Tab-separated table of C-alpha atoms and ligand atoms in Angstrom:
chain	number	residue	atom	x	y	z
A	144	UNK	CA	-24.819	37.335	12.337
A	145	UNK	CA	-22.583	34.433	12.414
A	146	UNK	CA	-24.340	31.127	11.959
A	147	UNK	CA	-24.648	28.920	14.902
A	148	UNK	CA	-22.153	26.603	13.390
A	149	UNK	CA	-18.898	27.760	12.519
A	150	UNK	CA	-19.265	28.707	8.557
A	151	UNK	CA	-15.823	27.079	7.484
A	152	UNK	CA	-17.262	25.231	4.812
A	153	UNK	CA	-19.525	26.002	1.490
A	154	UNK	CA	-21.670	23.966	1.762
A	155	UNK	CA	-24.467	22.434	-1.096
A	156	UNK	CA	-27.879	23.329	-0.202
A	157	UNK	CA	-29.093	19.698	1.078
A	158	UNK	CA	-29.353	17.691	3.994
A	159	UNK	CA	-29.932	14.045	4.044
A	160	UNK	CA	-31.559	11.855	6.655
A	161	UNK	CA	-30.519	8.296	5.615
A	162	UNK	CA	-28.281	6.352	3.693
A	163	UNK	CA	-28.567	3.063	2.006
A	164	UNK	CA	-26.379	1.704	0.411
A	165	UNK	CA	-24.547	3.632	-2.568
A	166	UNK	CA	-27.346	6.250	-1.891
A	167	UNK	CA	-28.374	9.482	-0.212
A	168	UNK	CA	-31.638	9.969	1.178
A	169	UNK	CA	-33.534	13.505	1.785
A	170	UNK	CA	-36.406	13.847	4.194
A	171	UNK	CA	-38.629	14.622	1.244
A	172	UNK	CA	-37.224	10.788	0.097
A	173	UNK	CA	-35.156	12.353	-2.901
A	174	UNK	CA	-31.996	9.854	-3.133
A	175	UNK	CA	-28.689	10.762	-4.478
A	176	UNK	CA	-26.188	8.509	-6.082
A	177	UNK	CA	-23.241	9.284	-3.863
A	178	UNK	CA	-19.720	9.149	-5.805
A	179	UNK	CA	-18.114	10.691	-2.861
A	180	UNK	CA	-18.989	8.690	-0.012
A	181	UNK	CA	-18.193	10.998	2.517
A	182	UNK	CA	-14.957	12.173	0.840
A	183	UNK	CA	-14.031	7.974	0.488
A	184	UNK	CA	-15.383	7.008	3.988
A	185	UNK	CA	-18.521	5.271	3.811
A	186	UNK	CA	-16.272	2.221	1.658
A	187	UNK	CA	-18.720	-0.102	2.417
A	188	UNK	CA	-21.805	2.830	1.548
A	189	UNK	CA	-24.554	3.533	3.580
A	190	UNK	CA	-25.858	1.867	6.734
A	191	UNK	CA	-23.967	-1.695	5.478
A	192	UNK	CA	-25.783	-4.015	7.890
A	193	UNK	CA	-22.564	-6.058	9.024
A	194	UNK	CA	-21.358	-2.322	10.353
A	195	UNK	CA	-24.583	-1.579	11.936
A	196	UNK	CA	-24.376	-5.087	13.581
A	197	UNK	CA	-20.636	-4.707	15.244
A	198	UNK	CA	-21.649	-1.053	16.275
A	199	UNK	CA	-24.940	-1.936	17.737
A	200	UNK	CA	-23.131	-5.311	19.583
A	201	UNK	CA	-20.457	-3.019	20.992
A	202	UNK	CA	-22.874	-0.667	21.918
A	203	UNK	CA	-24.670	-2.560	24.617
A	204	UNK	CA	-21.156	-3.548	25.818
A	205	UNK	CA	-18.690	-0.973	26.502
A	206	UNK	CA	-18.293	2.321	24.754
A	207	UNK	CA	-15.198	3.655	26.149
A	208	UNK	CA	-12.562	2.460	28.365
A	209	UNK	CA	-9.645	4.487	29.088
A	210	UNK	CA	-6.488	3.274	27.238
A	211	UNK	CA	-4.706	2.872	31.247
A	212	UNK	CA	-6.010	-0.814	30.624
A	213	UNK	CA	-6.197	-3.005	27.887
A	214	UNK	CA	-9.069	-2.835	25.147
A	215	UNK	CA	-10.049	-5.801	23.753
A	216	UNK	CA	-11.522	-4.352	20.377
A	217	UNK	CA	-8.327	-2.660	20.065
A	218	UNK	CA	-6.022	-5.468	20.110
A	219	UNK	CA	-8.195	-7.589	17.949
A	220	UNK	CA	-7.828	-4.620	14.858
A	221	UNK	CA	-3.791	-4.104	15.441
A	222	UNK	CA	-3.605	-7.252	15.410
A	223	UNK	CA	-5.684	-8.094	12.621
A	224	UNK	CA	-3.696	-4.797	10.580
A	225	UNK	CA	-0.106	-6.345	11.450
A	226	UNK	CA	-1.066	-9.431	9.743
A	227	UNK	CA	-2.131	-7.569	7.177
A	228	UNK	CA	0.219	-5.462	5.851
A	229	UNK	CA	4.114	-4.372	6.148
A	230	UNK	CA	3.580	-3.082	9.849
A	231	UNK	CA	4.947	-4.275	13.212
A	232	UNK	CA	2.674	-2.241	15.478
A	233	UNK	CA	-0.352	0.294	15.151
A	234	UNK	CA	-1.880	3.653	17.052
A	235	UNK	CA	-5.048	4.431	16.814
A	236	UNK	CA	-6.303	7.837	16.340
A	237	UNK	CA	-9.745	9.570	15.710
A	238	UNK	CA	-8.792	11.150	12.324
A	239	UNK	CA	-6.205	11.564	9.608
A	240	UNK	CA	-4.638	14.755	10.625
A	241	UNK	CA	-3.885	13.120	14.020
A	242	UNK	CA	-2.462	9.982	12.340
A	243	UNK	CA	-0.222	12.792	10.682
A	244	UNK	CA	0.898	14.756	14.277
A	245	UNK	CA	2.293	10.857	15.390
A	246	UNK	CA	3.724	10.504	11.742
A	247	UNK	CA	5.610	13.545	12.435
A	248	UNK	CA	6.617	13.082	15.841
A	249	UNK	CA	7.728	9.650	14.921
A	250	UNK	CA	10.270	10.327	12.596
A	251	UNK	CA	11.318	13.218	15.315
A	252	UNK	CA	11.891	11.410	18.167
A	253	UNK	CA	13.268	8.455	15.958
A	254	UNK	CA	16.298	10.979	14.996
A	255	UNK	CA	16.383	12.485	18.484
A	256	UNK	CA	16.993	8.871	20.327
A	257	UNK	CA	20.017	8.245	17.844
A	258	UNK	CA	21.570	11.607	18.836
A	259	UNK	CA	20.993	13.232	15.104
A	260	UNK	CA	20.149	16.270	14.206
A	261	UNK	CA	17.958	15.021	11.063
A	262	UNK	CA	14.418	16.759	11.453
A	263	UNK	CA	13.291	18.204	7.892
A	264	UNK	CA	10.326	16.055	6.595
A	265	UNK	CA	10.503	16.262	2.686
A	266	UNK	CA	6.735	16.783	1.478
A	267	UNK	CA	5.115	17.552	-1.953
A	268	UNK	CA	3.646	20.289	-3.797
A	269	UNK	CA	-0.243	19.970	-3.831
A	270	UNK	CA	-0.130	17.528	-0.720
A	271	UNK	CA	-2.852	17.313	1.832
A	272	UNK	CA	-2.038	16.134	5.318
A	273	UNK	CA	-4.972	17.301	7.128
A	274	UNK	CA	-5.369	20.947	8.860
A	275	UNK	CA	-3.651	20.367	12.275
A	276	UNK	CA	-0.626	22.698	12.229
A	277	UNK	CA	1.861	19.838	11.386
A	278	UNK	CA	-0.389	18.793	9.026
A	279	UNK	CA	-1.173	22.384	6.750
A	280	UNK	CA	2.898	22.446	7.722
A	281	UNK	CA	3.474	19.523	5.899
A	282	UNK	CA	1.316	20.559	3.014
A	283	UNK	CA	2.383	24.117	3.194
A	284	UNK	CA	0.084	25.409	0.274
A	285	UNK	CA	-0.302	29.260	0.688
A	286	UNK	CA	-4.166	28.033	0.761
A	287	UNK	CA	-4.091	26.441	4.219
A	288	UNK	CA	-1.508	28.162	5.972
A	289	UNK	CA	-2.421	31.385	5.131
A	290	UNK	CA	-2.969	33.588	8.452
A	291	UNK	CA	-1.837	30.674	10.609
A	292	UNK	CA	1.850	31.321	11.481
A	293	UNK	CA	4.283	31.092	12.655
A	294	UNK	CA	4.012	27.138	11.498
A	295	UNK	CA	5.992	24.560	12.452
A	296	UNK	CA	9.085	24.445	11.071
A	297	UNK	CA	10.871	21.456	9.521
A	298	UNK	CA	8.845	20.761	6.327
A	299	UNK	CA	10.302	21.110	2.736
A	300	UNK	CA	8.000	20.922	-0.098
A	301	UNK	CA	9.188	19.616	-3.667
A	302	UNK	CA	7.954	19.995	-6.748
A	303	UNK	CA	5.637	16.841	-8.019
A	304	UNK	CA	7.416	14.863	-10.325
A	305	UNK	CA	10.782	16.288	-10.143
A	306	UNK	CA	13.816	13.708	-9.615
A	307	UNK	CA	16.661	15.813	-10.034
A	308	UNK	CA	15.073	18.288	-7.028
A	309	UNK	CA	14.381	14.825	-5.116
A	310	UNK	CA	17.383	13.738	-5.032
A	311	UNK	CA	19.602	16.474	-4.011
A	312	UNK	CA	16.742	16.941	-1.322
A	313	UNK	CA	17.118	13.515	0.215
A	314	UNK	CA	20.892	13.785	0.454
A	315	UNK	CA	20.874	16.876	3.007
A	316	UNK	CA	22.324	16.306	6.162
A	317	UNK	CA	19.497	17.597	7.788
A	318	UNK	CA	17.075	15.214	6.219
A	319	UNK	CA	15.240	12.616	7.882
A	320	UNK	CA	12.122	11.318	6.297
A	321	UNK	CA	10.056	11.849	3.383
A	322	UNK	CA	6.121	12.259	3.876
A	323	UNK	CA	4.196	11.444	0.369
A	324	UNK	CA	0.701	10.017	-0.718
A	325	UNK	CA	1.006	7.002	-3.615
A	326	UNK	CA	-2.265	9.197	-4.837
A	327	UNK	CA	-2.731	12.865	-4.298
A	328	UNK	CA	-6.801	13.338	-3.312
A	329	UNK	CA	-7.089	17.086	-2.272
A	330	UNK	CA	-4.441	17.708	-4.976
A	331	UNK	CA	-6.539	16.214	-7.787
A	332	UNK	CA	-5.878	12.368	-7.869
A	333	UNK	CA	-2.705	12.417	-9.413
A	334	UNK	CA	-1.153	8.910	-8.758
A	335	UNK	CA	2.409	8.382	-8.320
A	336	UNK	CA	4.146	5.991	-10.737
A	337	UNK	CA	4.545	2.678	-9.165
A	338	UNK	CA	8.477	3.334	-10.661
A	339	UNK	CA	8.639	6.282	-8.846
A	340	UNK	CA	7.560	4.985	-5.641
A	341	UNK	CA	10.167	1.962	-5.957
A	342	UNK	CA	12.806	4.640	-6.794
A	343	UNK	CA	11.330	6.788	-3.998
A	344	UNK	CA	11.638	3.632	-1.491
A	345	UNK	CA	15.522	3.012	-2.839
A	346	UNK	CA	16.061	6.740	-2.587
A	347	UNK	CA	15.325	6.464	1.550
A	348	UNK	CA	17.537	2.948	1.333
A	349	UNK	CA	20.464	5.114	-0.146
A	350	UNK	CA	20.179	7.705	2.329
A	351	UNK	CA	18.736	5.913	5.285
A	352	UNK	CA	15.327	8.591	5.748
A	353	UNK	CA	12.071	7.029	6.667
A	354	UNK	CA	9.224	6.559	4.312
A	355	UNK	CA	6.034	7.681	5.605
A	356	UNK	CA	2.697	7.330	3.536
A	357	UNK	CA	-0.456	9.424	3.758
A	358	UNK	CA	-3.098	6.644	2.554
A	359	UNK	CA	-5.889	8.442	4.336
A	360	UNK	CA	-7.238	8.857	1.325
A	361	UNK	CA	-5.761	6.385	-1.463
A	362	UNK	CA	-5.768	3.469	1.320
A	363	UNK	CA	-8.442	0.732	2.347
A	364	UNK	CA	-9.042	-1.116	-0.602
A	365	UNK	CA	-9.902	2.330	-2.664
A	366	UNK	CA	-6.985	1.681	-5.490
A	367	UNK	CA	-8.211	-2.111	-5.525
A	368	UNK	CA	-5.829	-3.453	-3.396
A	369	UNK	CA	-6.033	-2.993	0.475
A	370	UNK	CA	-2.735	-0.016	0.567
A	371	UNK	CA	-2.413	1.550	-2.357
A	372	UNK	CA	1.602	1.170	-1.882
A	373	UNK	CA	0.958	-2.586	-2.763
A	374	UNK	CA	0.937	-2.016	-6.334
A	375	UNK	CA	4.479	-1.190	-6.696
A	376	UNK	CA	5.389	-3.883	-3.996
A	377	UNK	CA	7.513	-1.352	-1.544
A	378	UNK	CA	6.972	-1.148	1.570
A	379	UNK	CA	7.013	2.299	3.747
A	380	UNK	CA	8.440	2.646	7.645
A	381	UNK	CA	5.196	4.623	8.415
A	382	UNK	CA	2.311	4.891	7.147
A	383	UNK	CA	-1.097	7.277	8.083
A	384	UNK	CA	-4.511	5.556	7.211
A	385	UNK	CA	-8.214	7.192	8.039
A	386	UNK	CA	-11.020	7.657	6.716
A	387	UNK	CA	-12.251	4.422	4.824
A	388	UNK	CA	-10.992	2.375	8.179
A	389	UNK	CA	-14.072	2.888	10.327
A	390	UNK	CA	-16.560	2.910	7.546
A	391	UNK	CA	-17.810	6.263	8.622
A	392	UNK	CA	-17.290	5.853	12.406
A	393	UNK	CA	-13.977	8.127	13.359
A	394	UNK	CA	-11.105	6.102	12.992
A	395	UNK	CA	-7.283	7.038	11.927
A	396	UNK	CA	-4.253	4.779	12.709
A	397	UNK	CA	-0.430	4.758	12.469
A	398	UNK	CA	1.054	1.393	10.909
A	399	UNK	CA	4.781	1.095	11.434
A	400	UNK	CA	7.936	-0.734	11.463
A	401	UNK	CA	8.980	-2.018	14.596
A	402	UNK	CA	12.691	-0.492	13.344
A	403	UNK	CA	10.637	2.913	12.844
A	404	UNK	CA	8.310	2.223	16.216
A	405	UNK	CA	10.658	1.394	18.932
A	406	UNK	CA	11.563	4.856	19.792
A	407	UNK	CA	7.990	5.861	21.323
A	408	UNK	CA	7.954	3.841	24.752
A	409	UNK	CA	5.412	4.756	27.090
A	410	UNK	CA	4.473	7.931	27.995
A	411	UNK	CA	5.625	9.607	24.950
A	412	UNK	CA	1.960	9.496	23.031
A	413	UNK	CA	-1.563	9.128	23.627
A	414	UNK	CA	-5.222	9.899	22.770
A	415	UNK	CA	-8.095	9.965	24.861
A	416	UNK	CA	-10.811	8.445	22.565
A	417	UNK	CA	-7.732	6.542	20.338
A	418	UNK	CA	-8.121	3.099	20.209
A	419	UNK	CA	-12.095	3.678	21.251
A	420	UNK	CA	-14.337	0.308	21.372
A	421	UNK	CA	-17.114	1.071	18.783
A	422	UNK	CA	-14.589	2.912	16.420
A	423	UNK	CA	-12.596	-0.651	16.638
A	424	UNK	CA	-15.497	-2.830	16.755
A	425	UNK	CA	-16.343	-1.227	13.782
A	426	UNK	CA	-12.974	-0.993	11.937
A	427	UNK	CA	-12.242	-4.670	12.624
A	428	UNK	CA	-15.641	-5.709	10.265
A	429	UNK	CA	-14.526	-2.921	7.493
A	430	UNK	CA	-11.071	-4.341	7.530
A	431	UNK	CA	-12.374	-8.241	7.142
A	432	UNK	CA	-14.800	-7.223	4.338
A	433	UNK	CA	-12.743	-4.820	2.774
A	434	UNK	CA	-9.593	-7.607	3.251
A	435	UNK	CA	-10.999	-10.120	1.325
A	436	UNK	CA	-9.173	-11.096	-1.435
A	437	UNK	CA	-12.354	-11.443	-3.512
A	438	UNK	CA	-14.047	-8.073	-2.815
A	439	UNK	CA	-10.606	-6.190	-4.046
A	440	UNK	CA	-10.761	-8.630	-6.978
A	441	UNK	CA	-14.550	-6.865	-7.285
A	442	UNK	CA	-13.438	-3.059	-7.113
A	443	UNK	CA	-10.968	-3.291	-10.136
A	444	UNK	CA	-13.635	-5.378	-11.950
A	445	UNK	CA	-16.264	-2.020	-10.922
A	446	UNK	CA	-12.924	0.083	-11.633
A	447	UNK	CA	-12.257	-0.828	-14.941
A	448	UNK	CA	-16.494	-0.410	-15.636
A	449	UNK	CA	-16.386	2.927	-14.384
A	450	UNK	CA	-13.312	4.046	-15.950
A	451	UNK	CA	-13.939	2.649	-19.311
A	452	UNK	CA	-17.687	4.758	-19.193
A	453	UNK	CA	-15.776	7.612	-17.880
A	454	UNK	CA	-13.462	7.472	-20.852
A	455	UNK	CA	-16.530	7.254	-23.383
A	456	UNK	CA	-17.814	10.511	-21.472
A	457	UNK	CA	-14.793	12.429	-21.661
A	458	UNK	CA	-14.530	11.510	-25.471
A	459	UNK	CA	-18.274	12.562	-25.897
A	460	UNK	CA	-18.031	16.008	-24.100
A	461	UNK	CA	-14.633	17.698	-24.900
A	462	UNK	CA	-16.135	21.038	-23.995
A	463	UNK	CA	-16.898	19.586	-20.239
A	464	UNK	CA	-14.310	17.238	-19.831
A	465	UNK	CA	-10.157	16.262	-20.944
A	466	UNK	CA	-9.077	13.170	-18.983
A	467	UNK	CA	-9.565	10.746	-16.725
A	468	UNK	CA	-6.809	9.864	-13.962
A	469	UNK	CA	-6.606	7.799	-11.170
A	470	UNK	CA	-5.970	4.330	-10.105
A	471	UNK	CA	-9.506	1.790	-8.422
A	472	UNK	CA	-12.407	3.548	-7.202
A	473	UNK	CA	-10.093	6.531	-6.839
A	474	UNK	CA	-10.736	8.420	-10.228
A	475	UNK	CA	-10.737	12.403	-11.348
A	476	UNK	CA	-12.530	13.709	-14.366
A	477	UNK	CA	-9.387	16.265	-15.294
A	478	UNK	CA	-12.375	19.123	-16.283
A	479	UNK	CA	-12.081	21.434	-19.998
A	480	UNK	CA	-15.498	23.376	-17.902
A	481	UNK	CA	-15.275	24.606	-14.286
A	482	UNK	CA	-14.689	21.674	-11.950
A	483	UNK	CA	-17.712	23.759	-9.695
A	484	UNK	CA	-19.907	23.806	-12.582
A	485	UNK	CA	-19.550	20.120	-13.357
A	486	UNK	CA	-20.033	19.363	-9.507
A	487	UNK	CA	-23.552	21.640	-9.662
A	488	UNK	CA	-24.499	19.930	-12.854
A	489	UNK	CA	-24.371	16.677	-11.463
A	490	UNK	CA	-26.259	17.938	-7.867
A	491	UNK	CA	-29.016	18.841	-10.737
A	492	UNK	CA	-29.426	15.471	-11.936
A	493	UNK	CA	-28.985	13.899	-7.808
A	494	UNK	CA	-25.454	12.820	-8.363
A	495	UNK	CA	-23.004	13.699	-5.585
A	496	UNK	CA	-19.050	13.974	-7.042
A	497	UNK	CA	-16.185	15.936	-5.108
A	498	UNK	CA	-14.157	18.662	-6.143
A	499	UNK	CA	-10.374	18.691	-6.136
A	500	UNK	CA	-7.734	20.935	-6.747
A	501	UNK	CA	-6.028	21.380	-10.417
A	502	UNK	CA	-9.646	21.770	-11.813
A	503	UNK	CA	-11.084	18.089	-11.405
A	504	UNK	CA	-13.873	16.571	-10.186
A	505	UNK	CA	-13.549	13.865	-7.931
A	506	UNK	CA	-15.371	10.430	-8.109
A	507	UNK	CA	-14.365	7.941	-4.556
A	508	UNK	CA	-17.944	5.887	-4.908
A	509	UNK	CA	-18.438	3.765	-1.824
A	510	UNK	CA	-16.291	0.345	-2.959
A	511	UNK	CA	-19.664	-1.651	-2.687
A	512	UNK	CA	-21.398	0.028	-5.543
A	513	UNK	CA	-23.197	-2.325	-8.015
A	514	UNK	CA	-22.819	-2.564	-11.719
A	515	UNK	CA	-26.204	-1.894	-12.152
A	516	UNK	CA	-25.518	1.477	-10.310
A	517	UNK	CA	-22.291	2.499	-12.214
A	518	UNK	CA	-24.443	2.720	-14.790
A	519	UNK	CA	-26.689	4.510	-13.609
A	520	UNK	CA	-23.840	7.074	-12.269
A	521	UNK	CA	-22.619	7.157	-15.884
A	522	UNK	CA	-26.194	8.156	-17.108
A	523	UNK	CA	-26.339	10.882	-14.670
A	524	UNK	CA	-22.821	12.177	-15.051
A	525	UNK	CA	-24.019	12.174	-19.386
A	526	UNK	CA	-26.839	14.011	-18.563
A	527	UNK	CA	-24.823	16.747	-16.333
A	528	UNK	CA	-22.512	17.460	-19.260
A	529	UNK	CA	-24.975	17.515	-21.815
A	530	UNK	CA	-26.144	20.636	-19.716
A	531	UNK	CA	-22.636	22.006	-19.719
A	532	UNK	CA	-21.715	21.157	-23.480
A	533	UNK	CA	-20.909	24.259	-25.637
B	1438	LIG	C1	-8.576	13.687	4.509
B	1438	LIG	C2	-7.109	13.546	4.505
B	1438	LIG	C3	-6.344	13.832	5.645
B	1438	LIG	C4	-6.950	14.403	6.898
B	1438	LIG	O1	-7.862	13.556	7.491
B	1438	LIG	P1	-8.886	14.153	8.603
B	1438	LIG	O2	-9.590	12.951	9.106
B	1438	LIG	O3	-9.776	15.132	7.881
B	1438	LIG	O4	-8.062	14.824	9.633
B	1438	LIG	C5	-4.990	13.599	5.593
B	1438	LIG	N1	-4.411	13.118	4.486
B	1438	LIG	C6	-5.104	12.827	3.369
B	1438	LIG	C7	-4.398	12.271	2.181
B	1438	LIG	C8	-6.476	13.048	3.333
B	1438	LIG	O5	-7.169	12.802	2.214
């Protein structure tokens, strides 16, 4: 019989009543050190009382408003996000796949309004947009679109790491954008170059196609600076950002240009919860914490602890592990062992870690994790391989 909910996921036999912090709490009271935060979510952990305080002050305000009239909650994070980055103007959305449908229909009606005939979206091998149809689209991995045709057209995926395809790509007539993350998550953190994303940015210069960014993932402070697209000092036309931006509340935005923007006057998009008070309540403390100049200066400083430990445990366990890759608090353990089997080890010693494609193992720890706990994750993740060692 099928289960009462939907079995699309496999899912690790435990269930956990509470959070605190960087940890993971059972009913029985065993705690988990959580390196995956919610697939790099919770950025500020578990239950972070300055989130608990804007939810719980919106709460006994106003929980939704239509977006017919103004919300105040709303205009407080766009605004606060335009001053923050490269972007003109925002949308809110309630997830990452929906910040990639706008994406999409952005560069679309951007080419449509200028009378072209420019609607092929160049995407990447290994990509991971989401699982609405433009998003698997975008992706198009036999793995997600499998059994879901016909899918929307319009998508052309490259080969990762390949100039000489790029650039013949980009010059088609029929060309209008190119849709990339600085870090592949799903795909198995594999960062872009900072070179390649400048020569990626002057690429879309030379041929005049929009940049769009998937930072759902790689975004929010989770490289160790707020986009992850600030390390190599370009900036995109649009960008998609979820997940870390409500904390753990449902939040997604677009961030674009106005250049890029102007073409979707009113009428032309919406959302029924977009834009939602507690999601923005919520996002605007995440974005002032996570903003602050000194708590990105804190993640690398945690970073470059992690990654030097993780570096000492791939050296130690050759059997379990090869590399380490990744940029912040955005780091895969490239595995030698199943990736599974490494994931199962850990669960074994209560450390949570994420799978990812190309055989790694995924560590996104909420960005507020202490010293004193990297440690202990280090410990933990040393005790899982010794169990795995040949
Ligand atoms: C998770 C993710 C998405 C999809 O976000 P949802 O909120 O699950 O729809 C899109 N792009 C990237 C890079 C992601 O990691």
């Amino acid at each position: 019989m099928i289960p009462a909910v939907l079995p699309t996921y496999n899912r690790a036999p435990f269930s956990f009543e509470r959070g605190e912090g960087s940890w993971l709490i059972e009913a029985d009271g065993r705690r988990f050190l959580d390196l995956g935060a919610g697939i790099a979510v919770n950025a500020l952990g578990h239950a972070h009382p300055a989130l608990v305080a804007a939810l719980t002050e919106q709460a006994g305000k106003l929980w939704h408003a239509s977006n017919l009239y103004h919300i105040g909650p709303q205009e407080r994070l766009a605004e606060a996000l335009v001053a923050a980055t490269f972007a003109d103007t925002v949308f809110f959305t309630n997830s990452g796949t929906e910040a990639c449908e706008l994406a999409v229909k952005m560069a679309r009606k951007y080419r449509y309004d200028r009378g072209e005939d420019r609607t092929t979206i160049l995407t990447f091998e290994g990509s991971f947009h989401g699982r609405s149809s433009a998003g698997i689209a975008a992706a198009g991995s036999e793995k997600l679109t499998r059994g879901f045709g016909p899918l929307l057209p319009g998508f052309v995926q490259l080969p990762w790491g390949d100039h000489d395809a790029l650039a013949e790509a980009a010059g088609r007539p029929d060309v209008g954008a190119i849709l990339i993350e600085p870090v592949q998550g799903e795909g198995g953190i594999r960062p872009l170059p900072d070179q390649c994303l400048k020569g990626l940015r002057d690429l879309c210069d030379e041929h005049g196609l929009l940049l769009i960014l998937d930072e759902v993932q790689c975004g929010m402070g989770r490289t160790g600076r707020l986009f992850a697209h600030e390390w190599a000092g370009i900036r995109p036309d649009i960008m998609m950002v979820a997940k870390g931006i409500g904390g753990g509340f449902p939040l997604g935005a677009v961030l674009a240009t106005e250049a890029a923007a102007a073409c979707m006057g009113a009428g032309t998009h919406g959302s029924t919860y977009g834009g939602n008070p507690l999601a923005c309540a919520v996002g605007c403390t995440v974005l002032e914490i996570v903003g602050d100049p000194a708590f990105l200066a804190g993640v690398n400083r945690k970073a470059s602890l992690l990654r030097q430990g993780l570096e000492g445990l791939v050296a130690s366990h050759p059997d379990v592990f090869e590399a380490v890759r990744g940029r912040g608090l955005m780091l895969g353990l490239k595995c030698t062992a199943a990736n599974t089997d490494v994931v199962q080890a850990g669960h074994a010693q209560a450390v949570l870690t994420v799978p990812a494609a190309d055989n790694v193992v995924r560590l996104l720890p909420p960005l507020t994790i202490t010293e004193v706990e990297i440690a202990e994750a280090l410990a933990r993740l040393e005790a899982a391989a010794g169990t795995l060692d040949a």
